[in-house]
């Protein structure tokens, strides 16, 4: 058989006289196993992700004072909402909007929390184009809030690091943010996480 010289030595020629460029068997096996290795890595990452609740995310504000703010009140909704209003006791600050589908999903839970009387909930009506839309929405679906402030230009939302609605912040009696919950609060999240946290904060044991 004729051979063609290469840097690594002679390479056998194929029957048509051209160099044989077949991939060695060991390399072929590597190509076969590469997709399996990639799938294995993705499976591990997916399994790790399942252990984290995507609705509970950290915030840069955790254990820091709530930014000072003063929001105009929702029309016909009483006094404005300020950073001083969330001090004196543990409170929830809930970001919502009449345009927010997930907020409607959460709303019955907020009404139940409000009726329970365990903690005050202050609302931030975020990115509302017409303030009266928020008022009409609360009149239709129930109003669980102690005070409601308007944040049409996202000034407070930006300071809070809000990424979407609904989001809820647990603020202690000194006005320190202790927890951030992203997404609709569920009955389970309230009874198993948020309510016990509020009780601990009132005892001084967060």
JSON list of C-alpha atoms in Angstrom, two decimals:
[
{"chain": "A", "resi": 1, "resn": "UNK", "atom": "CA", "xyz": [0.00, 0.00, 0.00]},
{"chain": "A", "resi": 2, "resn": "UNK", "atom": "CA", "xyz": [1.24, 3.51, -0.90]},
{"chain": "A", "resi": 3, "resn": "UNK", "atom": "CA", "xyz": [1.69, 5.99, 1.90]},
{"chain": "A", "resi": 4, "resn": "UNK", "atom": "CA", "xyz": [1.66, 9.78, 2.16]},
{"chain": "A", "resi": 5, "resn": "UNK", "atom": "CA", "xyz": [4.15, 11.34, 4.57]},
{"chain": "A", "resi": 6, "resn": "UNK", "atom": "CA", "xyz": [2.87, 13.66, 7.32]},
{"chain": "A", "resi": 7, "resn": "UNK", "atom": "CA", "xyz": [4.56, 15.25, 10.30]},
{"chain": "A", "resi": 8, "resn": "UNK", "atom": "CA", "xyz": [3.44, 12.36, 12.45]},
{"chain": "A", "resi": 9, "resn": "UNK", "atom": "CA", "xyz": [4.53, 9.72, 9.99]},
{"chain": "A", "resi": 10, "resn": "UNK", "atom": "CA", "xyz": [3.06, 8.00, 6.95]},
{"chain": "A", "resi": 11, "resn": "UNK", "atom": "CA", "xyz": [-0.66, 8.10, 6.46]},
{"chain": "A", "resi": 12, "resn": "UNK", "atom": "CA", "xyz": [-2.23, 5.21, 4.55]},
{"chain": "A", "resi": 13, "resn": "UNK", "atom": "CA", "xyz": [-3.85, 6.18, 1.28]},
{"chain": "A", "resi": 14, "resn": "UNK", "atom": "CA", "xyz": [-7.39, 5.17, 0.43]},
{"chain": "A", "resi": 15, "resn": "UNK", "atom": "CA", "xyz": [-8.23, 3.13, -2.63]},
{"chain": "A", "resi": 16, "resn": "UNK", "atom": "CA", "xyz": [-8.69, 6.29, -4.70]},
{"chain": "A", "resi": 17, "resn": "UNK", "atom": "CA", "xyz": [-5.17, 7.46, -3.97]},
{"chain": "A", "resi": 18, "resn": "UNK", "atom": "CA", "xyz": [-6.12, 10.19, -1.48]},
{"chain": "A", "resi": 19, "resn": "UNK", "atom": "CA", "xyz": [-4.90, 10.30, 2.13]},
{"chain": "A", "resi": 20, "resn": "UNK", "atom": "CA", "xyz": [-7.11, 8.43, 4.57]},
{"chain": "A", "resi": 21, "resn": "UNK", "atom": "CA", "xyz": [-8.52, 11.04, 6.99]},
{"chain": "A", "resi": 22, "resn": "UNK", "atom": "CA", "xyz": [-10.78, 8.80, 9.04]},
{"chain": "A", "resi": 23, "resn": "UNK", "atom": "CA", "xyz": [-11.04, 9.90, 12.73]},
{"chain": "A", "resi": 24, "resn": "UNK", "atom": "CA", "xyz": [-9.33, 7.40, 15.03]},
{"chain": "A", "resi": 25, "resn": "UNK", "atom": "CA", "xyz": [-11.68, 5.12, 16.94]},
{"chain": "A", "resi": 26, "resn": "UNK", "atom": "CA", "xyz": [-10.87, 6.70, 20.35]},
{"chain": "A", "resi": 27, "resn": "UNK", "atom": "CA", "xyz": [-11.73, 10.17, 19.04]},
{"chain": "A", "resi": 28, "resn": "UNK", "atom": "CA", "xyz": [-14.99, 8.89, 17.58]},
{"chain": "A", "resi": 29, "resn": "UNK", "atom": "CA", "xyz": [-15.96, 7.50, 20.98]},
{"chain": "A", "resi": 30, "resn": "UNK", "atom": "CA", "xyz": [-15.34, 10.96, 22.51]},
{"chain": "A", "resi": 31, "resn": "UNK", "atom": "CA", "xyz": [-17.74, 12.57, 20.03]},
{"chain": "A", "resi": 32, "resn": "UNK", "atom": "CA", "xyz": [-20.37, 10.01, 20.95]},
{"chain": "A", "resi": 33, "resn": "UNK", "atom": "CA", "xyz": [-20.06, 10.68, 24.69]},
{"chain": "A", "resi": 34, "resn": "UNK", "atom": "CA", "xyz": [-19.87, 14.50, 24.48]},
{"chain": "A", "resi": 35, "resn": "UNK", "atom": "CA", "xyz": [-23.65, 15.05, 24.13]},
{"chain": "A", "resi": 36, "resn": "UNK", "atom": "CA", "xyz": [-24.25, 12.69, 27.06]},
{"chain": "A", "resi": 37, "resn": "UNK", "atom": "CA", "xyz": [-21.80, 14.66, 29.20]},
{"chain": "A", "resi": 38, "resn": "UNK", "atom": "CA", "xyz": [-23.54, 17.92, 28.33]},
{"chain": "A", "resi": 39, "resn": "UNK", "atom": "CA", "xyz": [-26.93, 16.44, 29.22]},
{"chain": "A", "resi": 40, "resn": "UNK", "atom": "CA", "xyz": [-25.56, 15.19, 32.54]},
{"chain": "A", "resi": 41, "resn": "UNK", "atom": "CA", "xyz": [-24.30, 18.67, 33.46]},
{"chain": "A", "resi": 42, "resn": "UNK", "atom": "CA", "xyz": [-27.65, 20.25, 32.53]},
{"chain": "A", "resi": 43, "resn": "UNK", "atom": "CA", "xyz": [-29.47, 17.64, 34.60]},
{"chain": "A", "resi": 44, "resn": "UNK", "atom": "CA", "xyz": [-27.37, 18.49, 37.67]},
{"chain": "A", "resi": 45, "resn": "UNK", "atom": "CA", "xyz": [-28.00, 22.23, 37.23]},
{"chain": "A", "resi": 46, "resn": "UNK", "atom": "CA", "xyz": [-31.72, 21.60, 36.80]},
{"chain": "A", "resi": 47, "resn": "UNK", "atom": "CA", "xyz": [-31.83, 19.49, 39.96]},
{"chain": "A", "resi": 48, "resn": "UNK", "atom": "CA", "xyz": [-30.05, 22.22, 41.89]},
{"chain": "A", "resi": 49, "resn": "UNK", "atom": "CA", "xyz": [-32.56, 24.75, 40.65]},
{"chain": "A", "resi": 50, "resn": "UNK", "atom": "CA", "xyz": [-35.46, 22.66, 41.89]},
{"chain": "A", "resi": 51, "resn": "UNK", "atom": "CA", "xyz": [-34.17, 23.10, 45.41]},
{"chain": "A", "resi": 52, "resn": "UNK", "atom": "CA", "xyz": [-34.64, 26.88, 45.23]},
{"chain": "A", "resi": 53, "resn": "UNK", "atom": "CA", "xyz": [-38.00, 28.60, 45.35]},
{"chain": "A", "resi": 54, "resn": "UNK", "atom": "CA", "xyz": [-37.88, 31.05, 42.42]},
{"chain": "A", "resi": 55, "resn": "UNK", "atom": "CA", "xyz": [-40.39, 33.28, 44.24]},
{"chain": "A", "resi": 56, "resn": "UNK", "atom": "CA", "xyz": [-38.02, 33.93, 47.14]},
{"chain": "A", "resi": 57, "resn": "UNK", "atom": "CA", "xyz": [-35.06, 36.01, 46.01]},
{"chain": "A", "resi": 58, "resn": "UNK", "atom": "CA", "xyz": [-32.47, 38.03, 47.87]},
{"chain": "A", "resi": 59, "resn": "UNK", "atom": "CA", "xyz": [-32.42, 41.80, 47.81]},
{"chain": "A", "resi": 60, "resn": "UNK", "atom": "CA", "xyz": [-29.58, 44.28, 48.25]},
{"chain": "A", "resi": 61, "resn": "UNK", "atom": "CA", "xyz": [-31.84, 46.03, 50.77]},
{"chain": "A", "resi": 62, "resn": "UNK", "atom": "CA", "xyz": [-32.02, 43.09, 53.17]},
{"chain": "A", "resi": 63, "resn": "UNK", "atom": "CA", "xyz": [-31.03, 44.26, 56.66]},
{"chain": "A", "resi": 64, "resn": "UNK", "atom": "CA", "xyz": [-30.83, 47.85, 55.43]},
{"chain": "A", "resi": 65, "resn": "UNK", "atom": "CA", "xyz": [-33.20, 50.77, 56.07]},
{"chain": "A", "resi": 66, "resn": "UNK", "atom": "CA", "xyz": [-36.07, 51.20, 53.67]},
{"chain": "A", "resi": 67, "resn": "UNK", "atom": "CA", "xyz": [-35.29, 54.18, 51.39]},
{"chain": "A", "resi": 68, "resn": "UNK", "atom": "CA", "xyz": [-36.94, 57.39, 52.48]},
{"chain": "A", "resi": 69, "resn": "UNK", "atom": "CA", "xyz": [-39.96, 58.19, 50.33]},
{"chain": "A", "resi": 70, "resn": "UNK", "atom": "CA", "xyz": [-43.23, 60.08, 50.22]},
{"chain": "A", "resi": 71, "resn": "UNK", "atom": "CA", "xyz": [-45.87, 58.87, 47.78]},
{"chain": "A", "resi": 72, "resn": "UNK", "atom": "CA", "xyz": [-49.10, 60.64, 46.91]},
{"chain": "A", "resi": 73, "resn": "UNK", "atom": "CA", "xyz": [-52.17, 58.80, 48.09]},
{"chain": "A", "resi": 74, "resn": "UNK", "atom": "CA", "xyz": [-54.44, 56.94, 45.74]},
{"chain": "A", "resi": 75, "resn": "UNK", "atom": "CA", "xyz": [-57.40, 59.22, 44.91]},
{"chain": "A", "resi": 76, "resn": "UNK", "atom": "CA", "xyz": [-60.13, 59.09, 47.57]},
{"chain": "A", "resi": 77, "resn": "UNK", "atom": "CA", "xyz": [-57.86, 56.80, 49.55]},
{"chain": "A", "resi": 78, "resn": "UNK", "atom": "CA", "xyz": [-56.87, 59.00, 52.49]},
{"chain": "A", "resi": 79, "resn": "UNK", "atom": "CA", "xyz": [-53.35, 59.96, 53.51]},
{"chain": "A", "resi": 80, "resn": "UNK", "atom": "CA", "xyz": [-50.16, 59.58, 51.46]},
{"chain": "A", "resi": 81, "resn": "UNK", "atom": "CA", "xyz": [-47.71, 56.77, 52.11]},
{"chain": "A", "resi": 82, "resn": "UNK", "atom": "CA", "xyz": [-44.30, 57.69, 53.52]},
{"chain": "A", "resi": 83, "resn": "UNK", "atom": "CA", "xyz": [-41.32, 55.80, 54.88]},
{"chain": "A", "resi": 84, "resn": "UNK", "atom": "CA", "xyz": [-42.33, 56.92, 58.38]},
{"chain": "A", "resi": 85, "resn": "UNK", "atom": "CA", "xyz": [-45.64, 55.08, 58.07]},
{"chain": "A", "resi": 86, "resn": "UNK", "atom": "CA", "xyz": [-43.94, 51.70, 57.98]},
{"chain": "A", "resi": 87, "resn": "UNK", "atom": "CA", "xyz": [-42.14, 52.23, 61.30]},
{"chain": "A", "resi": 88, "resn": "UNK", "atom": "CA", "xyz": [-43.35, 51.39, 64.80]},
{"chain": "A", "resi": 89, "resn": "UNK", "atom": "CA", "xyz": [-44.34, 47.82, 64.04]},
{"chain": "A", "resi": 90, "resn": "UNK", "atom": "CA", "xyz": [-43.55, 45.11, 61.52]},
{"chain": "A", "resi": 91, "resn": "UNK", "atom": "CA", "xyz": [-45.37, 45.82, 58.26]},
{"chain": "A", "resi": 92, "resn": "UNK", "atom": "CA", "xyz": [-45.70, 44.45, 54.75]},
{"chain": "A", "resi": 93, "resn": "UNK", "atom": "CA", "xyz": [-45.09, 46.71, 51.76]},
{"chain": "A", "resi": 94, "resn": "UNK", "atom": "CA", "xyz": [-46.75, 45.22, 48.71]},
{"chain": "A", "resi": 95, "resn": "UNK", "atom": "CA", "xyz": [-46.05, 46.31, 45.13]},
{"chain": "A", "resi": 96, "resn": "UNK", "atom": "CA", "xyz": [-49.10, 45.92, 42.88]},
{"chain": "A", "resi": 97, "resn": "UNK", "atom": "CA", "xyz": [-50.93, 47.38, 39.89]},
{"chain": "A", "resi": 98, "resn": "UNK", "atom": "CA", "xyz": [-54.35, 47.07, 38.31]},
{"chain": "A", "resi": 99, "resn": "UNK", "atom": "CA", "xyz": [-52.58, 45.94, 35.11]},
{"chain": "A", "resi": 100, "resn": "UNK", "atom": "CA", "xyz": [-50.86, 43.05, 36.92]},
{"chain": "A", "resi": 101, "resn": "UNK", "atom": "CA", "xyz": [-52.42, 39.62, 36.28]},
{"chain": "A", "resi": 102, "resn": "UNK", "atom": "CA", "xyz": [-50.40, 37.93, 39.03]},
{"chain": "A", "resi": 103, "resn": "UNK", "atom": "CA", "xyz": [-51.55, 40.58, 41.51]},
{"chain": "A", "resi": 104, "resn": "UNK", "atom": "CA", "xyz": [-55.14, 39.45, 40.97]},
{"chain": "A", "resi": 105, "resn": "UNK", "atom": "CA", "xyz": [-54.01, 35.90, 41.78]},
{"chain": "A", "resi": 106, "resn": "UNK", "atom": "CA", "xyz": [-52.43, 37.10, 45.03]},
{"chain": "A", "resi": 107, "resn": "UNK", "atom": "CA", "xyz": [-55.19, 39.46, 46.08]},
{"chain": "A", "resi": 108, "resn": "UNK", "atom": "CA", "xyz": [-57.46, 36.99, 47.94]},
{"chain": "A", "resi": 109, "resn": "UNK", "atom": "CA", "xyz": [-54.49, 36.02, 50.12]},
{"chain": "A", "resi": 110, "resn": "UNK", "atom": "CA", "xyz": [-53.78, 39.67, 50.94]},
{"chain": "A", "resi": 111, "resn": "UNK", "atom": "CA", "xyz": [-57.44, 40.19, 51.84]},
{"chain": "A", "resi": 112, "resn": "UNK", "atom": "CA", "xyz": [-57.30, 37.17, 54.15]},
{"chain": "A", "resi": 113, "resn": "UNK", "atom": "CA", "xyz": [-54.12, 38.48, 55.80]},
{"chain": "A", "resi": 114, "resn": "UNK", "atom": "CA", "xyz": [-55.74, 41.88, 56.28]},
{"chain": "A", "resi": 115, "resn": "UNK", "atom": "CA", "xyz": [-58.90, 40.37, 57.77]},
{"chain": "A", "resi": 116, "resn": "UNK", "atom": "CA", "xyz": [-56.78, 38.32, 60.16]},
{"chain": "A", "resi": 117, "resn": "UNK", "atom": "CA", "xyz": [-55.43, 41.58, 61.57]},
{"chain": "A", "resi": 118, "resn": "UNK", "atom": "CA", "xyz": [-51.98, 40.15, 62.28]},
{"chain": "A", "resi": 119, "resn": "UNK", "atom": "CA", "xyz": [-50.02, 42.74, 60.30]},
{"chain": "A", "resi": 120, "resn": "UNK", "atom": "CA", "xyz": [-50.68, 45.94, 58.39]},
{"chain": "A", "resi": 121, "resn": "UNK", "atom": "CA", "xyz": [-50.19, 45.89, 54.62]},
{"chain": "A", "resi": 122, "resn": "UNK", "atom": "CA", "xyz": [-49.22, 49.06, 52.79]},
{"chain": "A", "resi": 123, "resn": "UNK", "atom": "CA", "xyz": [-49.68, 49.11, 49.03]},
{"chain": "A", "resi": 124, "resn": "UNK", "atom": "CA", "xyz": [-47.56, 50.75, 46.35]},
{"chain": "A", "resi": 125, "resn": "UNK", "atom": "CA", "xyz": [-49.60, 51.19, 43.18]},
{"chain": "A", "resi": 126, "resn": "UNK", "atom": "CA", "xyz": [-46.81, 50.86, 40.65]},
{"chain": "A", "resi": 127, "resn": "UNK", "atom": "CA", "xyz": [-46.72, 52.15, 37.04]},
{"chain": "A", "resi": 128, "resn": "UNK", "atom": "CA", "xyz": [-50.42, 52.98, 37.07]},
{"chain": "A", "resi": 129, "resn": "UNK", "atom": "CA", "xyz": [-51.21, 55.12, 34.01]},
{"chain": "A", "resi": 130, "resn": "UNK", "atom": "CA", "xyz": [-54.42, 56.42, 35.52]},
{"chain": "A", "resi": 131, "resn": "UNK", "atom": "CA", "xyz": [-54.60, 56.55, 39.34]},
{"chain": "A", "resi": 132, "resn": "UNK", "atom": "CA", "xyz": [-58.33, 55.96, 39.23]},
{"chain": "A", "resi": 133, "resn": "UNK", "atom": "CA", "xyz": [-57.71, 52.58, 37.58]},
{"chain": "A", "resi": 134, "resn": "UNK", "atom": "CA", "xyz": [-56.04, 51.43, 40.78]},
{"chain": "A", "resi": 135, "resn": "UNK", "atom": "CA", "xyz": [-58.92, 52.77, 42.86]},
{"chain": "A", "resi": 136, "resn": "UNK", "atom": "CA", "xyz": [-61.50, 51.02, 40.68]},
{"chain": "A", "resi": 137, "resn": "UNK", "atom": "CA", "xyz": [-59.51, 47.77, 40.86]},
{"chain": "A", "resi": 138, "resn": "UNK", "atom": "CA", "xyz": [-59.46, 47.83, 44.67]},
{"chain": "A", "resi": 139, "resn": "UNK", "atom": "CA", "xyz": [-63.15, 48.65, 44.83]},
{"chain": "A", "resi": 140, "resn": "UNK", "atom": "CA", "xyz": [-63.88, 45.68, 42.60]},
{"chain": "A", "resi": 141, "resn": "UNK", "atom": "CA", "xyz": [-61.59, 43.10, 44.21]},
{"chain": "A", "resi": 142, "resn": "UNK", "atom": "CA", "xyz": [-61.39, 44.34, 47.81]},
{"chain": "A", "resi": 143, "resn": "UNK", "atom": "CA", "xyz": [-58.97, 46.64, 49.59]},
{"chain": "A", "resi": 144, "resn": "UNK", "atom": "CA", "xyz": [-56.53, 44.95, 52.01]},
{"chain": "A", "resi": 145, "resn": "UNK", "atom": "CA", "xyz": [-54.25, 47.97, 52.42]},
{"chain": "A", "resi": 146, "resn": "UNK", "atom": "CA", "xyz": [-53.84, 50.35, 55.33]},
{"chain": "A", "resi": 147, "resn": "UNK", "atom": "CA", "xyz": [-52.39, 53.03, 53.04]},
{"chain": "A", "resi": 148, "resn": "UNK", "atom": "CA", "xyz": [-51.75, 53.10, 49.30]},
{"chain": "A", "resi": 149, "resn": "UNK", "atom": "CA", "xyz": [-49.16, 55.28, 47.61]},
{"chain": "A", "resi": 150, "resn": "UNK", "atom": "CA", "xyz": [-48.72, 55.97, 43.90]},
{"chain": "A", "resi": 151, "resn": "UNK", "atom": "CA", "xyz": [-45.44, 55.25, 42.15]},
{"chain": "A", "resi": 152, "resn": "UNK", "atom": "CA", "xyz": [-46.23, 55.93, 38.47]},
{"chain": "A", "resi": 153, "resn": "UNK", "atom": "CA", "xyz": [-42.64, 56.76, 37.50]},
{"chain": "A", "resi": 154, "resn": "UNK", "atom": "CA", "xyz": [-41.03, 53.84, 39.39]},
{"chain": "A", "resi": 155, "resn": "UNK", "atom": "CA", "xyz": [-38.98, 56.13, 41.61]},
{"chain": "A", "resi": 156, "resn": "UNK", "atom": "CA", "xyz": [-39.55, 54.03, 44.73]},
{"chain": "A", "resi": 157, "resn": "UNK", "atom": "CA", "xyz": [-39.58, 50.78, 42.75]},
{"chain": "A", "resi": 158, "resn": "UNK", "atom": "CA", "xyz": [-36.09, 51.52, 41.44]},
{"chain": "A", "resi": 159, "resn": "UNK", "atom": "CA", "xyz": [-34.83, 52.29, 44.95]},
{"chain": "A", "resi": 160, "resn": "UNK", "atom": "CA", "xyz": [-36.33, 49.02, 46.16]},
{"chain": "A", "resi": 161, "resn": "UNK", "atom": "CA", "xyz": [-34.86, 47.01, 43.30]},
{"chain": "A", "resi": 162, "resn": "UNK", "atom": "CA", "xyz": [-38.31, 45.89, 42.15]},
{"chain": "A", "resi": 163, "resn": "UNK", "atom": "CA", "xyz": [-38.18, 43.64, 39.10]},
{"chain": "A", "resi": 164, "resn": "UNK", "atom": "CA", "xyz": [-41.90, 43.03, 38.67]},
{"chain": "A", "resi": 165, "resn": "UNK", "atom": "CA", "xyz": [-45.23, 42.89, 40.42]},
{"chain": "A", "resi": 166, "resn": "UNK", "atom": "CA", "xyz": [-46.27, 41.62, 42.82]},
{"chain": "A", "resi": 167, "resn": "UNK", "atom": "CA", "xyz": [-43.38, 41.91, 45.24]},
{"chain": "A", "resi": 168, "resn": "UNK", "atom": "CA", "xyz": [-43.65, 42.16, 49.02]},
{"chain": "A", "resi": 169, "resn": "UNK", "atom": "CA", "xyz": [-41.16, 43.51, 51.55]},
{"chain": "A", "resi": 170, "resn": "UNK", "atom": "CA", "xyz": [-41.21, 42.64, 55.24]},
{"chain": "A", "resi": 171, "resn": "UNK", "atom": "CA", "xyz": [-40.12, 45.75, 57.16]},
{"chain": "A", "resi": 172, "resn": "UNK", "atom": "CA", "xyz": [-39.41, 45.69, 60.90]},
{"chain": "A", "resi": 173, "resn": "UNK", "atom": "CA", "xyz": [-40.43, 48.29, 63.49]},
{"chain": "A", "resi": 174, "resn": "UNK", "atom": "CA", "xyz": [-37.26, 50.31, 62.87]},
{"chain": "A", "resi": 175, "resn": "UNK", "atom": "CA", "xyz": [-37.92, 50.52, 59.15]},
{"chain": "A", "resi": 176, "resn": "UNK", "atom": "CA", "xyz": [-35.30, 47.88, 58.24]},
{"chain": "A", "resi": 177, "resn": "UNK", "atom": "CA", "xyz": [-36.06, 45.57, 55.33]},
{"chain": "A", "resi": 178, "resn": "UNK", "atom": "CA", "xyz": [-35.87, 42.00, 56.60]},
{"chain": "A", "resi": 179, "resn": "UNK", "atom": "CA", "xyz": [-37.26, 39.96, 53.75]},
{"chain": "A", "resi": 180, "resn": "UNK", "atom": "CA", "xyz": [-38.27, 40.19, 50.12]},
{"chain": "A", "resi": 181, "resn": "UNK", "atom": "CA", "xyz": [-40.83, 37.91, 48.52]},
{"chain": "A", "resi": 182, "resn": "UNK", "atom": "CA", "xyz": [-41.21, 37.95, 44.74]},
{"chain": "A", "resi": 183, "resn": "UNK", "atom": "CA", "xyz": [-44.40, 36.80, 43.07]},
{"chain": "A", "resi": 184, "resn": "UNK", "atom": "CA", "xyz": [-47.89, 36.13, 44.44]},
{"chain": "A", "resi": 185, "resn": "UNK", "atom": "CA", "xyz": [-47.96, 35.27, 48.14]},
{"chain": "A", "resi": 186, "resn": "UNK", "atom": "CA", "xyz": [-49.57, 31.86, 48.58]},
{"chain": "A", "resi": 187, "resn": "UNK", "atom": "CA", "xyz": [-51.45, 30.68, 51.68]},
{"chain": "A", "resi": 188, "resn": "UNK", "atom": "CA", "xyz": [-48.58, 28.28, 52.35]},
{"chain": "A", "resi": 189, "resn": "UNK", "atom": "CA", "xyz": [-45.97, 31.03, 52.07]},
{"chain": "A", "resi": 190, "resn": "UNK", "atom": "CA", "xyz": [-47.96, 33.15, 54.50]},
{"chain": "A", "resi": 191, "resn": "UNK", "atom": "CA", "xyz": [-48.47, 30.46, 57.16]},
{"chain": "A", "resi": 192, "resn": "UNK", "atom": "CA", "xyz": [-45.08, 28.75, 56.87]},
{"chain": "A", "resi": 193, "resn": "UNK", "atom": "CA", "xyz": [-42.71, 31.65, 56.18]},
{"chain": "A", "resi": 194, "resn": "UNK", "atom": "CA", "xyz": [-44.01, 35.20, 56.38]},
{"chain": "A", "resi": 195, "resn": "UNK", "atom": "CA", "xyz": [-46.23, 34.97, 59.46]},
{"chain": "A", "resi": 196, "resn": "UNK", "atom": "CA", "xyz": [-43.60, 33.17, 61.59]},
{"chain": "A", "resi": 197, "resn": "UNK", "atom": "CA", "xyz": [-40.98, 35.68, 60.42]},
{"chain": "A", "resi": 198, "resn": "UNK", "atom": "CA", "xyz": [-43.17, 38.60, 61.50]},
{"chain": "A", "resi": 199, "resn": "UNK", "atom": "CA", "xyz": [-43.73, 36.96, 64.90]},
{"chain": "A", "resi": 200, "resn": "UNK", "atom": "CA", "xyz": [-39.98, 36.45, 65.34]},
{"chain": "A", "resi": 201, "resn": "UNK", "atom": "CA", "xyz": [-39.24, 40.04, 64.38]},
{"chain": "A", "resi": 202, "resn": "UNK", "atom": "CA", "xyz": [-41.68, 41.26, 67.00]},
{"chain": "A", "resi": 203, "resn": "UNK", "atom": "CA", "xyz": [-39.86, 39.13, 69.56]},
{"chain": "A", "resi": 204, "resn": "UNK", "atom": "CA", "xyz": [-36.55, 40.57, 68.41]},
{"chain": "A", "resi": 205, "resn": "UNK", "atom": "CA", "xyz": [-35.35, 37.22, 67.04]},
{"chain": "A", "resi": 206, "resn": "UNK", "atom": "CA", "xyz": [-35.32, 37.46, 63.21]}
]
